């Protein structure tokens, strides 16, 4: 029997927060399927500091969320490269970092750890998690997911170098409660790639898939076709099953271009409320349908009311993907 190795990951790719469309004639397949998303970044993201050896890096101005792209003028693509350049340096090393979209050079003193030189910095090579695919275009193989970007935890988008989409399934659910967002836990097989990522934007992550996802294509809604009232979302909260759940659109913000907060919605479906408590981390990207059209995707959950959250207009996702 072939051994199947799955990686378990939290479906944490969901943000938490206290005129006519040019795409109106387009038809897309609404998906709602959970997938593994493995993003490789241009550089290494600073995740934290060693308690004993990291003081010099802190004093030099390095901050969590900085993306190290060079060390002493040499490109840094993985942790081993940074380690080798650190050993080659003398008493200090010049790190080029990306911060808020701008490059900055920081001179960081090196610390001694026996025979080795140390930066005292904890770095992360890309990020891996599980999110939800919003739509798929069978004519081009293009898809969009999440409805918001993947960030560094400090409000800055991770610079995407490349990425993979992996087959996944939902293994368990932590229900959302007032003050504590819930979470889906997913399992994905790292060798089972079903697509590639090419863009990480404030309005979602985008890529292509040759195999894609099946379903009935629906038209993309124009802004004036959306309205408050009943709607449904497609979401995968158990195994690989995608199911339709009822929601209520409470407010629309047609003039708001900020990604992720174009509509306010409330979960009304008893089955979904029983299973998850409402909107939970990992449902981000679940397509929102109304009157036989795709109007958007779930993006945020309100910390103090897990039954309520925000969504993005589908037209904003398509503009970001173009």
Coordinates of C-alpha atoms in Angstrom, one line a residue:
X1 CA 0.0 0.0 0.0
X2 CA 1.3 3.4 -0.9
X3 CA 1.9 5.5 2.1
X4 CA 0.0 8.8 2.0
X5 CA 1.6 11.7 4.0
X6 CA -0.6 14.7 4.8
X7 CA 0.3 17.9 6.3
X8 CA -2.1 19.3 8.9
X9 CA -2.6 23.1 8.8
X10 CA -4.9 25.6 10.4
X11 CA -7.2 27.3 7.9
X12 CA -6.2 30.7 9.1
X13 CA -6.3 32.5 5.8
X14 CA -9.3 34.7 6.9
X15 CA -9.0 38.3 8.0
X16 CA -10.4 39.2 11.5
X17 CA -11.7 42.8 12.2
X18 CA -13.3 44.5 15.1
X19 CA -21.3 52.1 -11.4
X20 CA -21.7 49.1 -13.8
X21 CA -19.1 46.3 -14.0
X22 CA -16.9 45.6 -17.0
X23 CA -17.2 41.9 -16.0
X24 CA -21.0 41.7 -16.0
X25 CA -21.2 39.5 -19.1
X26 CA -18.6 37.0 -17.8
X27 CA -19.7 33.6 -16.5
X28 CA -17.6 31.7 -13.9
X29 CA -17.9 28.5 -11.9
X30 CA -18.5 29.2 -8.2
X31 CA -16.3 26.8 -6.3
X32 CA -16.2 26.9 -2.5
X33 CA -13.6 24.1 -2.3
X34 CA -10.9 24.1 0.4
X35 CA -7.3 23.8 -1.0
X36 CA -3.8 24.0 0.3
X37 CA -2.0 27.2 -0.6
X38 CA 1.8 27.2 -0.5
X39 CA 3.3 30.6 -1.2
X40 CA 7.1 31.0 -1.8
X41 CA 8.2 34.6 -1.2
X42 CA 10.9 36.8 -2.6
X43 CA 13.2 36.6 0.5
X44 CA 12.7 35.5 4.1
X45 CA 10.1 37.0 6.4
X46 CA 11.3 37.9 9.9
X47 CA 9.0 36.1 12.3
X48 CA 10.8 36.9 15.6
X49 CA 14.0 37.1 17.6
X50 CA 16.1 34.8 19.7
X51 CA 15.8 36.0 23.4
X52 CA 19.5 35.9 24.0
X53 CA 21.1 36.6 20.6
X54 CA 18.5 38.8 18.9
X55 CA 19.0 42.1 20.8
X56 CA 21.6 43.4 18.3
X57 CA 19.2 42.8 15.3
X58 CA 16.4 44.6 17.2
X59 CA 18.7 47.6 18.0
X60 CA 19.7 47.7 14.3
X61 CA 16.1 48.3 13.4
X62 CA 15.0 44.9 12.2
X63 CA 11.3 44.3 12.8
X64 CA 8.9 41.3 12.6
X65 CA 7.3 41.3 9.1
X66 CA 10.4 42.6 7.4
X67 CA 11.3 40.6 4.3
X68 CA 15.1 40.0 4.0
X69 CA 15.9 40.0 0.3
X70 CA 19.7 40.5 0.4
X71 CA 22.6 40.0 2.7
X72 CA 25.8 41.9 2.0
X73 CA 24.5 42.5 -1.5
X74 CA 23.8 38.9 -2.3
X75 CA 20.2 37.6 -3.0
X76 CA 18.6 35.6 -0.2
X77 CA 16.1 33.0 -1.4
X78 CA 16.1 30.5 1.5
X79 CA 17.3 30.2 5.1
X80 CA 20.4 28.2 4.2
X81 CA 21.7 31.0 1.9
X82 CA 21.3 33.5 4.8
X83 CA 23.1 31.2 7.2
X84 CA 26.0 30.8 4.8
X85 CA 26.4 34.5 4.2
X86 CA 26.2 35.1 7.9
X87 CA 29.1 32.7 8.5
X88 CA 31.1 34.4 5.7
X89 CA 30.7 37.9 7.2
X90 CA 32.9 39.4 9.8
X91 CA 31.5 41.3 12.8
X92 CA 28.4 42.6 11.1
X93 CA 26.2 42.1 8.0
X94 CA 24.2 44.5 5.9
X95 CA 20.6 43.2 5.3
X96 CA 18.4 44.7 2.6
X97 CA 14.8 44.3 3.7
X98 CA 11.4 45.1 2.2
X99 CA 9.2 47.1 4.6
X100 CA 5.8 48.6 3.5
X101 CA 6.8 48.1 -0.1
X102 CA 10.1 50.0 0.3
X103 CA 13.7 48.7 0.4
X104 CA 15.9 49.6 3.4
X105 CA 19.5 48.6 4.4
X106 CA 20.2 47.7 8.0
X107 CA 23.6 47.0 9.4
X108 CA 23.2 44.2 11.9
X109 CA 25.9 43.1 14.4
X110 CA 26.6 39.4 14.5
X111 CA 26.5 37.4 17.7
X112 CA 28.8 34.4 18.6
X113 CA 27.3 31.0 19.4
X114 CA 30.4 28.9 20.0
X115 CA 32.0 28.4 16.6
X116 CA 29.1 29.9 14.7
X117 CA 28.0 33.4 14.0
X118 CA 24.4 34.2 14.6
X119 CA 21.9 36.9 13.6
X120 CA 19.6 35.9 16.4
X121 CA 16.6 36.2 14.0
X122 CA 13.8 33.7 13.4
X123 CA 12.8 33.7 9.7
X124 CA 10.0 32.0 7.7
X125 CA 10.3 30.7 4.2
X126 CA 7.0 31.6 2.6
X127 CA 3.7 30.5 4.2
X128 CA 1.5 27.5 3.9
X129 CA -2.2 27.1 4.8
X130 CA -5.6 26.2 3.6
X131 CA -8.1 28.5 2.0
X132 CA -11.2 28.5 -0.2
X133 CA -11.4 28.9 -4.0
X134 CA -14.0 31.4 -5.0
X135 CA -14.3 31.0 -8.8
X136 CA -12.9 29.1 -11.7
X137 CA -12.9 30.0 -15.4
X138 CA -13.0 26.8 -17.5
X139 CA -12.1 28.7 -20.7
X140 CA -8.8 30.0 -19.4
X141 CA -8.0 27.8 -16.3
X142 CA -7.9 31.0 -14.2
X143 CA -9.1 31.0 -10.6
X144 CA -9.3 33.3 -7.6
X145 CA -9.3 32.5 -3.9
X146 CA -9.5 34.0 -0.4
X147 CA -10.9 37.5 -1.4
X148 CA -8.0 39.1 0.5
X149 CA -4.3 38.9 0.4
X150 CA -1.8 36.8 2.4
X151 CA 0.1 39.1 4.7
X152 CA 3.0 39.0 7.1
X153 CA 0.9 39.5 10.2
X154 CA 1.9 43.2 10.3
X155 CA -0.5 44.4 7.6
X156 CA 2.0 44.0 4.6
X157 CA 1.4 41.7 1.7
X158 CA 3.9 38.9 1.3
X159 CA 5.9 39.4 -2.0
X160 CA 5.0 36.3 -4.0
X161 CA 7.7 34.6 -5.9
X162 CA 5.8 31.4 -6.8
X163 CA 3.2 29.2 -5.3
X164 CA 1.3 25.9 -5.5
X165 CA -2.3 24.9 -5.0
X166 CA -2.7 21.5 -3.4
X167 CA -5.6 19.1 -2.9
X168 CA -7.0 19.4 0.7
X169 CA -9.8 18.3 3.0
X170 CA -11.3 19.7 6.1
X171 CA -10.4 17.5 9.1
X172 CA -12.0 19.3 12.1
X173 CA -13.7 22.5 13.2
X174 CA -13.2 24.8 16.2
X175 CA -16.4 26.7 16.6
X176 CA -16.4 30.4 16.7
X177 CA -17.5 32.2 19.9
X178 CA -17.9 35.8 20.9
X179 CA -14.4 37.2 21.3
X180 CA -12.7 34.2 19.8
X181 CA -12.9 33.5 16.1
X182 CA -13.4 29.9 15.1
X183 CA -11.1 27.9 12.8
X184 CA -11.2 25.0 10.4
X185 CA -8.3 22.5 10.4
X186 CA -7.3 21.1 7.0
X187 CA -5.1 18.3 5.7
X188 CA -3.4 18.5 2.4
X189 CA -1.0 16.3 0.5
X190 CA 2.1 18.4 -0.5
X191 CA 2.8 16.2 -3.5
X192 CA -0.7 16.5 -5.0
X193 CA -0.5 19.8 -6.9
X194 CA -3.6 20.9 -8.8
X195 CA -2.6 24.5 -9.7
X196 CA -0.1 27.3 -9.6
X197 CA -0.3 30.7 -7.9
X198 CA 0.8 33.8 -9.8
X199 CA -0.6 36.8 -7.8
X200 CA -1.0 37.8 -4.2
X201 CA -3.1 41.0 -4.0
X202 CA -5.2 42.9 -1.4
X203 CA -8.3 41.4 -3.1
X204 CA -7.2 37.8 -3.2
X205 CA -4.7 35.3 -4.5
X206 CA -4.9 34.2 -8.2
X207 CA -3.5 31.5 -10.4
X208 CA -4.3 28.8 -12.9
X209 CA -5.3 25.2 -12.7
X210 CA -5.4 22.7 -15.6
X211 CA -7.7 20.3 -13.9
X212 CA -9.9 23.0 -12.3
X213 CA -13.2 22.5 -10.5
X214 CA -16.5 21.3 -12.0
X215 CA -19.8 23.0 -11.6
X216 CA -22.4 25.1 -13.3
X217 CA -21.1 28.5 -14.5
X218 CA -23.1 31.5 -13.4
X219 CA -23.0 35.1 -14.5
X220 CA -21.0 37.7 -12.6
X221 CA -23.3 40.3 -11.0
X222 CA -23.2 44.0 -11.7
X223 CA -23.2 46.2 -8.6
X224 CA -26.8 47.4 -9.3
X225 CA -28.0 43.8 -9.4
X226 CA -27.0 43.2 -5.8
X227 CA -29.3 43.9 -3.0
X228 CA -29.8 43.4 0.7
X229 CA -31.8 40.3 1.7
X230 CA -31.4 36.5 1.3
X231 CA -28.3 35.0 -0.4
X232 CA -26.3 31.8 -0.1
X233 CA -22.6 30.9 0.2
X234 CA -20.8 27.8 -1.0
X235 CA -18.4 26.4 1.6
X236 CA -16.4 23.3 2.5
X237 CA -16.5 22.8 6.3
X238 CA -16.2 19.0 6.4
X239 CA -14.1 16.6 4.3
X240 CA -14.2 17.6 0.7
X241 CA -17.9 18.3 0.5
X242 CA -19.0 21.7 -0.7
X243 CA -22.5 22.7 0.5
X244 CA -24.8 25.6 0.1
X245 CA -25.7 27.7 3.2
X246 CA -28.1 30.5 3.6
X247 CA -27.0 34.0 4.6
X248 CA -28.6 37.5 4.8
X249 CA -26.9 40.5 3.1
X250 CA -27.4 43.2 5.7
X251 CA -25.6 46.2 4.0
X252 CA -23.9 47.0 0.7
X253 CA -21.2 49.5 0.2
X254 CA -21.2 50.1 -3.6
X255 CA -18.9 53.2 -3.4
X256 CA -16.3 51.4 -1.2
X257 CA -13.3 50.2 -3.2
X258 CA -11.4 48.8 -0.1
X259 CA -10.9 45.2 -0.7
X260 CA -12.7 42.8 1.6
X261 CA -15.4 45.1 3.0
X262 CA -17.9 45.7 0.3
X263 CA -20.8 44.0 2.0
X264 CA -22.0 43.0 5.5
X265 CA -23.5 39.5 5.8
X266 CA -25.1 37.4 8.5
X267 CA -25.2 33.6 8.6
X268 CA -28.8 32.3 9.0
X269 CA -28.3 28.7 8.1
X270 CA -29.0 26.4 11.2
X271 CA -26.7 23.7 9.9
X272 CA -23.8 26.0 9.4
X273 CA -24.3 27.7 12.8
X274 CA -24.4 24.3 14.5
X275 CA -21.2 23.1 12.7
X276 CA -19.0 26.3 12.9
X277 CA -20.8 28.9 15.0
X278 CA -20.9 31.1 11.9
X279 CA -18.0 32.4 9.8
X280 CA -14.7 31.0 10.9
X281 CA -11.1 31.2 9.8
X282 CA -10.7 29.1 6.6
X283 CA -14.1 30.0 5.0
X284 CA -12.4 33.1 3.5
X285 CA -13.1 32.9 -0.3
X286 CA -16.4 31.1 0.0
X287 CA -18.4 32.4 -3.0
X288 CA -21.6 34.4 -2.3
X289 CA -24.5 33.8 -4.7
X290 CA -27.7 35.8 -5.1
X291 CA -30.5 35.5 -7.7
X292 CA -28.5 33.0 -9.8
X293 CA -25.4 35.3 -10.0
X294 CA -22.0 35.4 -8.3
X295 CA -21.8 38.6 -6.2
X296 CA -18.7 38.1 -4.1
X297 CA -16.8 36.1 -1.5
X298 CA -16.6 35.9 2.3
X299 CA -13.5 37.7 3.6
X300 CA -13.8 38.7 7.3
X301 CA -15.4 37.6 10.5
X302 CA -16.4 40.0 13.3
X303 CA -14.6 39.1 16.5
X304 CA -17.6 40.0 18.7
X305 CA -20.2 38.3 16.5
X306 CA -19.0 35.2 14.7
X307 CA -22.4 35.0 12.9
X308 CA -21.6 38.2 11.0
X309 CA -18.8 39.3 8.7
X310 CA -17.8 41.1 5.5
X311 CA -17.5 40.1 1.9
X312 CA -15.8 41.5 -1.2
X313 CA -17.6 42.2 -4.5
X314 CA -16.7 39.7 -7.2
X315 CA -15.9 42.6 -9.6
X316 CA -13.1 43.8 -7.3
X317 CA -11.6 40.4 -7.3
X318 CA -11.7 40.2 -11.1
X319 CA -10.1 43.6 -11.4
X320 CA -7.3 42.6 -9.1
X321 CA -6.8 39.4 -11.1
X322 CA -6.6 41.2 -14.5

